Amino acid sequence: MNQNRGEFGSMATEQALDLSLPSCRYLLSAILAMEPSDCLLSHARACGGGSITEQAQQFILDHCLSTPGDFHAPYLKNFLKKLITQVECDHDSVLDQFYELYAHYITSFKDDSFGKRDSRICKRISFLFPDDYSELQTCPHSRVLTFPLKCSTNMLEGDTGCSIWPSSLFLSELILSHPELFSNKSCFEIGAGVGLVGLCLAHVKASEVILTDGDLSTLANMKLNLELNNLNVETDALQRNEDTSTVKCLYLPWETASESQLQDIMPNVVLGADVIYDPVCLPHLVRVLTILLNQTNPNSEREHENGEHYYNGVTDRSDGRYKPVNYDGYNGQPKEAPVAYIAFVIRNIETFNYFLSLGDQANLDIVDLTDSLKPMNLLPYMQSYNQADIKLLRIICRRTNQTIVT
Ligand SMILES: C[S@@+](CC[C@H](N)C(=O)[O-])C[C@H]1O[C@@H](n2cnc3c(N)ncnc32)[C@H](O)[C@@H]1O
């Protein structure tokens, strides 16, 4: 869990709070991302130096709830109730506006009417960059990058693709922390869900962003999110587009994706977040990965005596950034072989081991990068997400070593 340091402790109780204070930025970001109420209360306490002071309450009113129409009513109602209860329990005074706001929510929205309302909510995910962050191309004018995302309150909606899963938060942090791995590269995501990873890829200027999913309602929601974030959506797989504000959204169920369809794509980087969970789908997923990663100019491969295909180059894995290289790129220039980054949570070790064995049979080289390629912690306010829960695999189409998951 992220620890909130409350570094502005007693000072904060004496002066008006503003967004220059990390604890205040965390509180605002947590409310926008619709973090659980307990997380909001802990940030509010940190703002007040240990308790939810009147200054902290005023900050919430002025900066976090100034446009209450933007919030999901049940979420806000629940937060207001918990906040009022907490402040009263601490024997501090609750600002009158909170009672008024809470009364408004109780009378305007009955609990039974919530159920009938749209189950879609809008979470705003903010990535907070450290002050010494030097990759200025990522966030030249601001230390905060916020993406609004429509998602569902039902985690199973859209075959699970209408919710934000922790591995996509991890991949997003990875992309923003290491833009050099993705910038100017053609990036292809499988099981892309709400589209957050694609937004980050577009942000770091991937030369092409192709997002795919096997669920049509997920795909529709994803397109909505891309447009909400001012990107253009293209649905023609073959259309080449130089415009980096255009993202392709394709329907791609792993079971029926044809070899020729996948071979037309030729990405440099394949990404997947939380896609290793259903054993029934895994053979299809591995087949898709194998085709995508096995794409090179036919001349760039040579066949070993034992019949295995190898890229004719070297690999550099000194810094965990594995670069399989071949020398048959355009005009004889070095050309990197396609690589996949798959982030996942091990929920069932047997399912994971099944994935590894299928990958092994398909001649995929699967390396655990969890300890060697770490993203920055750009979501320090998000107590519902723990970067340490996520594992990262790098996969190429070549068998060189064993995978050790620690
Ligand atoms: C757990 S969700 C992860 C979504 C997103 N990557 C994230 O991490 O937030 C799994 C995603 O994989 C997609 N998916 C599951 N099985 C699939 C299949 N057989 N073919 C294509 N997509 C599939 C689902 O529609 C869903 O979007």
Short mmCIF file of C-alpha atoms and ligand atoms in Angstrom, two decimals:
data_model
loop_
_atom_site.label_atom_id
_atom_site.label_comp_id
_atom_site.label_asym_id
_atom_site.label_seq_id
_atom_site.Cartn_x
_atom_site.Cartn_y
_atom_site.Cartn_z
CA MET A 1 0.00 0.00 0.00
CA ASN A 2 1.11 3.53 -0.63
CA GLN A 3 2.07 5.38 2.48
CA ASN A 4 0.92 8.95 2.82
CA ARG A 5 3.67 10.73 4.60
CA GLY A 6 1.67 13.75 5.81
CA GLU A 7 4.84 15.75 5.41
CA PHE A 8 3.20 19.12 5.85
CA GLY A 9 1.82 18.17 9.25
CA SER A 10 1.31 21.04 11.63
CA MET A 11 2.10 23.77 9.09
CA ALA A 12 -0.96 22.75 7.13
CA THR A 13 -3.28 23.46 10.04
CA GLU A 14 -2.19 27.09 10.16
CA GLN A 15 -2.48 28.09 6.54
CA ALA A 16 -4.94 27.70 3.72
CA LEU A 17 -4.27 24.51 1.85
CA ASP A 18 -3.58 24.48 -1.85
CA LEU A 19 -2.50 22.15 -4.59
CA SER A 20 1.18 22.95 -4.19
CA LEU A 21 1.14 20.61 -1.17
CA PRO A 22 1.62 16.94 -2.12
CA SER A 23 -0.95 15.77 0.43
CA CYS A 24 -3.56 18.07 -1.18
CA ARG A 25 -2.66 16.87 -4.68
CA TYR A 26 -3.05 13.29 -3.49
CA LEU A 27 -6.46 14.02 -1.99
CA LEU A 28 -7.73 15.70 -5.14
CA SER A 29 -6.33 12.97 -7.39
CA ALA A 30 -7.87 10.27 -5.19
CA ILE A 31 -11.32 11.86 -5.34
CA LEU A 32 -11.11 12.29 -9.12
CA ALA A 33 -10.04 8.65 -9.51
CA MET A 34 -12.95 7.59 -7.26
CA GLU A 35 -10.73 5.87 -4.74
CA PRO A 36 -12.54 4.22 -1.79
CA SER A 37 -13.79 6.58 0.93
CA ASP A 38 -11.29 5.29 3.49
CA CYS A 39 -8.46 6.28 1.17
CA LEU A 40 -9.96 9.77 0.80
CA LEU A 41 -10.28 10.13 4.57
CA SER A 42 -6.66 9.14 5.10
CA HIS A 43 -5.52 11.75 2.56
CA ALA A 44 -7.81 14.34 4.17
CA ARG A 45 -6.25 13.59 7.55
CA ALA A 46 -2.78 13.97 6.04
CA CYS A 47 -3.81 17.38 4.66
CA GLY A 48 -4.88 18.43 8.13
CA GLY A 49 -1.73 17.13 9.78
CA GLY A 50 -3.47 14.19 11.47
CA SER A 51 -7.12 15.15 11.60
CA ILE A 52 -9.67 16.49 9.17
CA THR A 53 -9.40 20.11 10.19
CA GLU A 54 -11.63 22.93 8.97
CA GLN A 55 -8.87 23.94 6.54
CA ALA A 56 -8.80 20.42 5.13
CA GLN A 57 -12.60 20.46 4.82
CA GLN A 58 -12.47 23.86 3.13
CA PHE A 59 -9.89 22.51 0.68
CA ILE A 60 -12.23 19.63 -0.18
CA LEU A 61 -15.11 22.05 -0.80
CA ASP A 62 -13.07 24.53 -2.82
CA HIS A 63 -10.91 22.21 -4.87
CA CYS A 64 -12.42 18.74 -4.90
CA LEU A 65 -16.18 19.22 -4.91
CA SER A 66 -16.45 22.53 -6.71
CA THR A 67 -18.27 20.82 -9.61
CA PRO A 68 -20.34 18.15 -7.82
CA GLY A 69 -22.35 17.54 -10.99
CA ASP A 70 -19.31 15.71 -12.34
CA PHE A 71 -19.43 13.08 -9.63
CA HIS A 72 -21.23 9.79 -9.43
CA ALA A 73 -23.93 10.59 -6.87
CA PRO A 74 -23.75 7.36 -4.82
CA TYR A 75 -19.99 7.70 -4.57
CA LEU A 76 -20.17 11.27 -3.35
CA LYS A 77 -23.01 10.56 -0.98
CA ASN A 78 -21.08 7.72 0.64
CA PHE A 79 -17.95 9.85 0.95
CA LEU A 80 -19.86 12.76 2.53
CA LYS A 81 -21.45 10.42 5.04
CA LYS A 82 -18.10 8.90 6.05
CA LEU A 83 -16.43 12.30 6.23
CA ILE A 84 -19.11 13.78 8.47
CA THR A 85 -19.10 10.70 10.72
CA GLN A 86 -15.31 10.76 11.00
CA VAL A 87 -15.10 14.46 11.86
CA GLU A 88 -17.89 14.14 14.43
CA CYS A 89 -16.18 11.09 15.97
CA ASP A 90 -12.98 13.11 16.29
CA HIS A 91 -15.01 15.84 18.09
CA ASP A 92 -14.04 18.39 15.47
CA SER A 93 -16.53 20.71 13.81
CA VAL A 94 -18.03 19.86 10.46
CA LEU A 95 -18.44 22.76 8.04
CA ASP A 96 -22.13 23.50 7.44
CA GLN A 97 -21.77 23.08 3.69
CA PHE A 98 -21.08 19.36 4.17
CA TYR A 99 -24.38 18.84 5.99
CA GLU A 100 -26.18 20.80 3.27
CA LEU A 101 -24.51 18.83 0.49
CA TYR A 102 -25.22 15.51 2.18
CA ALA A 103 -28.86 16.47 2.76
CA HIS A 104 -29.11 17.36 -0.94
CA TYR A 105 -27.85 13.92 -1.94
CA ILE A 106 -30.15 12.12 0.47
CA THR A 107 -33.23 13.93 -0.75
CA SER A 108 -32.38 14.09 -4.46
CA PHE A 109 -31.16 10.55 -5.00
CA LYS A 110 -32.89 7.71 -3.27
CA ASP A 111 -30.81 4.54 -2.99
CA ASP A 112 -33.22 2.53 -5.16
CA SER A 113 -32.93 5.10 -7.96
CA PHE A 114 -29.13 4.63 -8.02
CA GLY A 115 -29.56 1.06 -9.18
CA LYS A 116 -31.60 2.16 -12.18
CA ARG A 117 -29.08 4.75 -13.25
CA ASP A 118 -26.36 4.09 -15.78
CA SER A 119 -23.72 1.78 -14.26
CA ARG A 120 -21.03 3.78 -16.10
CA ILE A 121 -18.92 6.17 -14.07
CA CYS A 122 -16.14 8.52 -15.09
CA LYS A 123 -12.87 8.02 -13.25
CA ARG A 124 -10.15 10.57 -13.78
CA ILE A 125 -6.76 8.89 -13.50
CA SER A 126 -3.98 11.37 -12.71
CA PHE A 127 -0.33 10.49 -13.10
CA LEU A 128 1.76 12.67 -10.78
CA PHE A 129 5.30 13.27 -11.96
CA PRO A 130 8.11 13.97 -9.48
CA ASP A 131 9.58 17.47 -9.45
CA ASP A 132 12.93 16.25 -10.76
CA TYR A 133 11.38 14.38 -13.64
CA SER A 134 13.52 15.07 -16.63
CA GLU A 135 11.60 13.42 -19.47
CA LEU A 136 10.11 16.75 -20.40
CA GLN A 137 8.56 15.52 -23.59
CA THR A 138 6.12 13.54 -21.49
CA CYS A 139 4.74 16.40 -19.47
CA PRO A 140 6.31 19.65 -20.56
CA HIS A 141 3.99 22.10 -18.84
CA SER A 142 2.58 20.22 -15.94
CA ARG A 143 3.54 17.66 -13.38
CA VAL A 144 0.11 16.10 -13.64
CA LEU A 145 -1.35 14.13 -16.53
CA THR A 146 -5.04 13.30 -16.15
CA PHE A 147 -7.16 10.99 -18.32
CA PRO A 148 -10.94 10.83 -17.86
CA LEU A 149 -12.16 7.28 -18.46
CA LYS A 150 -15.68 5.93 -18.66
CA CYS A 151 -15.83 2.60 -16.93
CA SER A 152 -18.37 0.34 -15.33
CA THR A 153 -19.20 -0.18 -11.67
CA ASN A 154 -19.64 -3.84 -12.59
CA MET A 155 -16.20 -5.47 -12.89
CA LEU A 156 -17.57 -8.24 -15.11
CA GLU A 157 -19.20 -5.95 -17.68
CA GLY A 158 -17.83 -6.22 -21.22
CA ASP A 159 -16.14 -9.54 -20.40
CA THR A 160 -14.22 -7.63 -17.66
CA GLY A 161 -13.04 -5.03 -20.20
CA CYS A 162 -15.06 -2.07 -18.92
CA SER A 163 -13.10 -1.77 -15.67
CA ILE A 164 -9.60 -0.50 -15.04
CA TRP A 165 -7.45 -3.40 -13.86
CA PRO A 166 -4.26 -2.87 -11.85
CA SER A 167 -1.96 -4.25 -14.54
CA SER A 168 -3.04 -1.50 -16.94
CA LEU A 169 -2.14 1.08 -14.29
CA PHE A 170 1.25 -0.61 -14.07
CA LEU A 171 1.79 -0.68 -17.85
CA SER A 172 0.74 2.97 -18.02
CA GLU A 173 3.31 3.89 -15.37
CA LEU A 174 5.89 1.86 -17.29
CA ILE A 175 5.17 3.67 -20.55
CA LEU A 176 5.33 7.10 -18.92
CA SER A 177 8.47 6.18 -16.97
CA HIS A 178 10.30 4.67 -19.95
CA PRO A 179 8.92 6.47 -23.01
CA GLU A 180 12.02 5.53 -25.00
CA LEU A 181 10.76 1.92 -25.16
CA PHE A 182 7.57 2.98 -26.95
CA SER A 183 8.10 6.36 -28.63
CA ASN A 184 8.29 6.17 -32.42
CA LYS A 185 7.31 2.51 -32.32
CA SER A 186 4.25 0.75 -33.63
CA CYS A 187 2.48 -0.52 -30.51
CA PHE A 188 -0.27 -3.11 -30.45
CA GLU A 189 -2.34 -3.97 -27.38
CA ILE A 190 -4.37 -7.12 -26.85
CA GLY A 191 -7.34 -7.12 -24.45
CA ALA A 192 -7.07 -3.33 -24.21
CA GLY A 193 -10.16 -2.78 -22.01
CA VAL A 194 -10.96 0.85 -21.29
CA GLY A 195 -7.99 2.12 -23.35
CA LEU A 196 -5.77 3.66 -20.67
CA VAL A 197 -2.56 2.03 -21.94
CA GLY A 198 -3.35 3.33 -25.44
CA LEU A 199 -3.77 6.86 -24.12
CA CYS A 200 -0.33 6.67 -22.52
CA LEU A 201 1.19 5.26 -25.72
CA ALA A 202 -0.31 8.12 -27.73
CA HIS A 203 0.97 10.55 -25.10
CA VAL A 204 4.59 9.37 -25.47
CA LYS A 205 4.20 9.52 -29.26
CA ALA A 206 4.22 5.91 -30.31
CA SER A 207 4.33 6.02 -34.11
CA GLU A 208 1.19 3.88 -34.26
CA VAL A 209 -1.23 2.77 -31.54
CA ILE A 210 -3.45 -0.22 -32.25
CA LEU A 211 -5.82 -1.28 -29.48
CA THR A 212 -7.73 -4.52 -29.75
CA ASP A 213 -10.28 -6.40 -27.74
CA GLY A 214 -12.50 -9.44 -28.23
CA ASP A 215 -15.57 -7.89 -26.62
CA LEU A 216 -17.70 -5.51 -28.66
CA SER A 217 -19.15 -3.53 -25.76
CA THR A 218 -15.65 -3.06 -24.37
CA LEU A 219 -14.51 -1.86 -27.78
CA ALA A 220 -17.38 0.65 -27.94
CA ASN A 221 -16.50 1.97 -24.49
CA MET A 222 -12.81 2.16 -25.44
CA LYS A 223 -13.60 4.27 -28.50
CA LEU A 224 -15.65 6.58 -26.35
CA ASN A 225 -12.71 7.01 -23.98
CA LEU A 226 -10.27 7.79 -26.77
CA GLU A 227 -12.61 10.47 -28.09
CA LEU A 228 -13.15 11.80 -24.59
CA ASN A 229 -9.38 12.33 -24.52
CA ASN A 230 -9.31 14.08 -27.89
CA LEU A 231 -7.91 11.25 -29.96
CA ASN A 232 -9.29 10.19 -33.33
CA VAL A 233 -10.45 6.62 -33.73
CA GLU A 234 -9.70 4.58 -36.83
CA THR A 235 -11.15 1.10 -37.35
CA ASP A 236 -9.42 0.03 -40.55
CA ALA A 237 -6.52 -2.31 -39.72
CA LEU A 238 -4.70 -1.69 -42.98
CA GLN A 239 -5.02 2.08 -43.14
CA ARG A 240 -1.59 3.59 -42.40
CA ASN A 241 -1.82 6.88 -40.60
CA GLU A 242 1.08 9.17 -39.75
CA ASP A 243 -1.05 11.22 -37.40
CA THR A 244 -0.12 10.28 -33.81
CA SER A 245 -3.44 11.60 -32.51
CA THR A 246 -5.16 8.72 -34.30
CA VAL A 247 -5.56 5.41 -32.52
CA LYS A 248 -6.81 2.24 -34.16
CA CYS A 249 -9.46 0.18 -32.39
CA LEU A 250 -9.92 -3.33 -33.71
CA TYR A 251 -12.18 -6.22 -32.83
CA LEU A 252 -9.77 -9.08 -32.27
CA PRO A 253 -10.91 -12.20 -30.44
CA TRP A 254 -7.86 -14.42 -29.99
CA GLU A 255 -9.83 -17.51 -30.96
CA THR A 256 -10.69 -16.32 -34.45
CA ALA A 257 -7.90 -13.87 -35.33
CA SER A 258 -6.43 -15.19 -38.56
CA GLU A 259 -2.75 -15.53 -39.26
CA SER A 260 -2.94 -13.22 -42.26
CA GLN A 261 -4.88 -10.60 -40.25
CA LEU A 262 -2.14 -10.62 -37.60
CA GLN A 263 0.69 -10.69 -40.12
CA ASP A 264 -0.63 -7.52 -41.73
CA ILE A 265 -0.03 -5.63 -38.52
CA MET A 266 3.72 -6.04 -37.90
CA PRO A 267 4.02 -4.12 -34.61
CA ASN A 268 7.32 -3.34 -32.91
CA VAL A 269 5.82 -3.72 -29.45
CA VAL A 270 2.93 -5.86 -28.23
CA LEU A 271 1.35 -5.03 -24.88
CA GLY A 272 -1.11 -6.87 -22.67
CA ALA A 273 -2.42 -6.05 -19.19
CA ASP A 274 -4.20 -8.64 -17.10
CA VAL A 275 -4.84 -10.99 -19.99
CA ILE A 276 -3.48 -14.20 -18.40
CA TYR A 277 -6.39 -15.45 -16.32
CA ASP A 278 -8.65 -17.76 -18.29
CA PRO A 279 -7.04 -21.15 -19.06
CA VAL A 280 -9.52 -21.76 -21.88
CA CYS A 281 -8.27 -18.68 -23.76
CA LEU A 282 -4.56 -19.21 -23.17
CA PRO A 283 -3.75 -21.44 -26.19
CA HIS A 284 -5.38 -18.80 -28.41
CA LEU A 285 -3.56 -15.97 -26.67
CA VAL A 286 -0.21 -17.73 -27.10
CA ARG A 287 -0.97 -18.38 -30.77
CA VAL A 288 -1.70 -14.67 -31.30
CA LEU A 289 1.49 -13.65 -29.48
CA THR A 290 3.56 -16.15 -31.45
CA ILE A 291 2.34 -14.85 -34.80
CA LEU A 292 2.80 -11.20 -33.81
CA LEU A 293 6.29 -11.78 -32.40
CA ASN A 294 7.45 -14.01 -35.21
CA GLN A 295 7.18 -11.32 -37.82
CA THR A 296 10.37 -10.31 -39.50
CA ASN A 297 11.58 -10.00 -42.98
CA PRO A 298 11.93 -13.70 -43.96
CA ASN A 299 15.56 -13.06 -44.87
CA SER A 300 16.31 -11.98 -41.32
CA GLU A 301 15.92 -15.45 -39.94
CA ARG A 302 18.35 -18.27 -40.14
CA GLU A 303 17.64 -21.80 -39.25
CA HIS A 304 19.66 -23.63 -36.61
CA GLU A 305 20.78 -27.21 -37.10
CA ASN A 306 18.04 -28.29 -34.69
CA GLY A 307 15.39 -26.60 -36.81
CA GLU A 308 14.79 -23.66 -34.47
CA HIS A 309 14.62 -20.18 -35.92
CA TYR A 310 16.85 -17.51 -34.47
CA TYR A 311 17.20 -13.84 -35.16
CA ASN A 312 20.64 -13.24 -36.53
CA GLY A 313 21.82 -10.72 -34.06
CA VAL A 314 22.80 -9.93 -30.55
CA THR A 315 20.82 -9.26 -27.46
CA ASP A 316 21.52 -6.59 -24.92
CA ARG A 317 19.86 -7.25 -21.61
CA SER A 318 22.28 -5.43 -19.33
CA ASP A 319 19.62 -3.02 -18.09
CA GLY A 320 16.64 -5.30 -18.36
CA ARG A 321 15.72 -3.60 -21.65
CA TYR A 322 16.11 -6.56 -23.84
CA LYS A 323 16.88 -5.67 -27.42
CA PRO A 324 16.95 -8.55 -29.79
CA VAL A 325 18.50 -7.13 -32.91
CA ASN A 326 18.66 -8.32 -36.46
CA TYR A 327 20.52 -6.72 -39.30
CA ASP A 328 17.99 -7.00 -42.06
CA GLY A 329 16.15 -3.81 -41.34
CA TYR A 330 15.64 -1.19 -44.00
CA ASN A 331 18.85 -0.60 -45.99
CA GLY A 332 20.73 -3.12 -43.89
CA GLN A 333 20.23 -1.05 -40.74
CA PRO A 334 19.84 -2.83 -37.40
CA LYS A 335 16.21 -3.56 -36.72
CA GLU A 336 14.77 -4.61 -33.39
CA ALA A 337 12.68 -7.76 -33.35
CA PRO A 338 9.16 -7.38 -31.99
CA VAL A 339 8.86 -7.64 -28.24
CA ALA A 340 5.86 -8.09 -25.94
CA TYR A 341 5.41 -6.61 -22.47
CA ILE A 342 2.75 -8.42 -20.48
CA ALA A 343 1.78 -7.16 -17.02
CA PHE A 344 -0.28 -9.41 -14.81
CA VAL A 345 -1.27 -10.44 -11.31
CA ILE A 346 -0.81 -14.08 -10.38
CA ARG A 347 -4.26 -15.09 -9.17
CA ASN A 348 -3.85 -18.76 -9.88
CA ILE A 349 -0.34 -20.17 -10.15
CA GLU A 350 -1.54 -23.15 -12.20
CA THR A 351 -2.98 -20.86 -14.86
CA PHE A 352 0.25 -18.91 -14.96
CA ASN A 353 2.36 -22.07 -15.25
CA TYR A 354 0.07 -23.27 -18.02
CA PHE A 355 0.77 -20.02 -19.88
CA LEU A 356 4.52 -20.57 -19.43
CA SER A 357 4.36 -24.12 -20.73
CA LEU A 358 2.31 -23.07 -23.77
CA GLY A 359 4.79 -20.29 -24.43
CA ASP A 360 7.67 -22.73 -24.16
CA GLN A 361 6.06 -25.12 -26.64
CA ALA A 362 5.54 -22.20 -29.03
CA ASN A 363 9.24 -21.27 -28.79
CA LEU A 364 8.56 -18.01 -26.99
CA ASP A 365 11.32 -16.70 -24.77
CA ILE A 366 9.59 -15.43 -21.63
CA VAL A 367 11.65 -13.43 -19.15
CA ASP A 368 10.49 -12.05 -15.84
CA LEU A 369 11.45 -8.35 -15.80
CA THR A 370 9.64 -7.53 -12.56
CA ASP A 371 12.82 -6.75 -10.64
CA SER A 372 14.83 -5.22 -13.47
CA LEU A 373 12.43 -2.87 -15.24
CA LYS A 374 10.46 -0.93 -12.66
CA PRO A 375 8.24 2.04 -13.43
CA MET A 376 8.21 5.16 -11.28
CA ASN A 377 5.42 5.41 -8.75
CA LEU A 378 3.22 7.90 -10.60
CA LEU A 379 0.04 6.98 -8.71
CA PRO A 380 1.19 7.60 -5.11
CA TYR A 381 -2.30 8.61 -4.00
CA MET A 382 -3.95 5.42 -5.19
CA GLN A 383 -4.15 3.19 -2.15
CA SER A 384 -6.30 0.63 -3.96
CA TYR A 385 -3.37 -0.11 -6.28
CA ASN A 386 -0.09 -1.65 -5.24
CA GLN A 387 2.64 -1.66 -7.86
CA ALA A 388 4.37 -4.51 -6.02
CA ASP A 389 1.45 -6.86 -6.79
CA ILE A 390 2.16 -6.71 -10.52
CA LYS A 391 4.58 -8.85 -12.46
CA LEU A 392 6.06 -7.92 -15.80
CA LEU A 393 7.07 -10.35 -18.53
CA ARG A 394 9.05 -9.62 -21.63
CA ILE A 395 8.45 -12.05 -24.44
CA ILE A 396 10.26 -12.49 -27.71
CA CYS A 397 10.14 -15.23 -30.27
CA ARG A 398 13.34 -16.90 -29.34
CA ARG A 399 14.35 -19.36 -26.68
CA THR A 400 17.42 -18.30 -24.74
CA ASN A 401 16.83 -18.77 -21.05
CA GLN A 402 14.49 -19.84 -18.32
CA THR A 403 11.78 -17.76 -16.67
CA ILE A 404 12.08 -17.47 -12.94
CA VAL A 405 9.15 -15.87 -11.19
CA THR A 406 10.06 -14.75 -7.71
C1 LIG B 1 -9.15 -8.35 -17.06
S1 LIG B 1 -9.55 -7.44 -18.48
C2 LIG B 1 -8.13 -6.37 -18.65
C3 LIG B 1 -8.47 -5.12 -19.40
C4 LIG B 1 -7.34 -4.12 -19.49
N1 LIG B 1 -6.21 -4.66 -20.21
C5 LIG B 1 -6.91 -3.67 -18.11
O1 LIG B 1 -5.89 -4.21 -17.62
O2 LIG B 1 -7.57 -2.81 -17.53
C6 LIG B 1 -9.25 -8.61 -19.81
C7 LIG B 1 -9.48 -8.05 -21.19
O3 LIG B 1 -9.17 -9.05 -22.16
C8 LIG B 1 -10.24 -9.16 -23.09
N2 LIG B 1 -10.31 -10.57 -23.50
C9 LIG B 1 -10.57 -11.63 -22.71
N3 LIG B 1 -10.60 -12.76 -23.43
C10 LIG B 1 -10.36 -12.40 -24.72
C11 LIG B 1 -10.26 -13.12 -25.94
N4 LIG B 1 -10.43 -14.43 -25.96
N5 LIG B 1 -9.98 -12.43 -27.07
C12 LIG B 1 -9.77 -11.09 -27.03
N6 LIG B 1 -9.88 -10.36 -25.90
C13 LIG B 1 -10.17 -11.00 -24.76
C14 LIG B 1 -11.49 -8.74 -22.32
O4 LIG B 1 -12.52 -8.30 -23.17
C15 LIG B 1 -10.92 -7.65 -21.44
O5 LIG B 1 -10.94 -6.40 -22.08
#
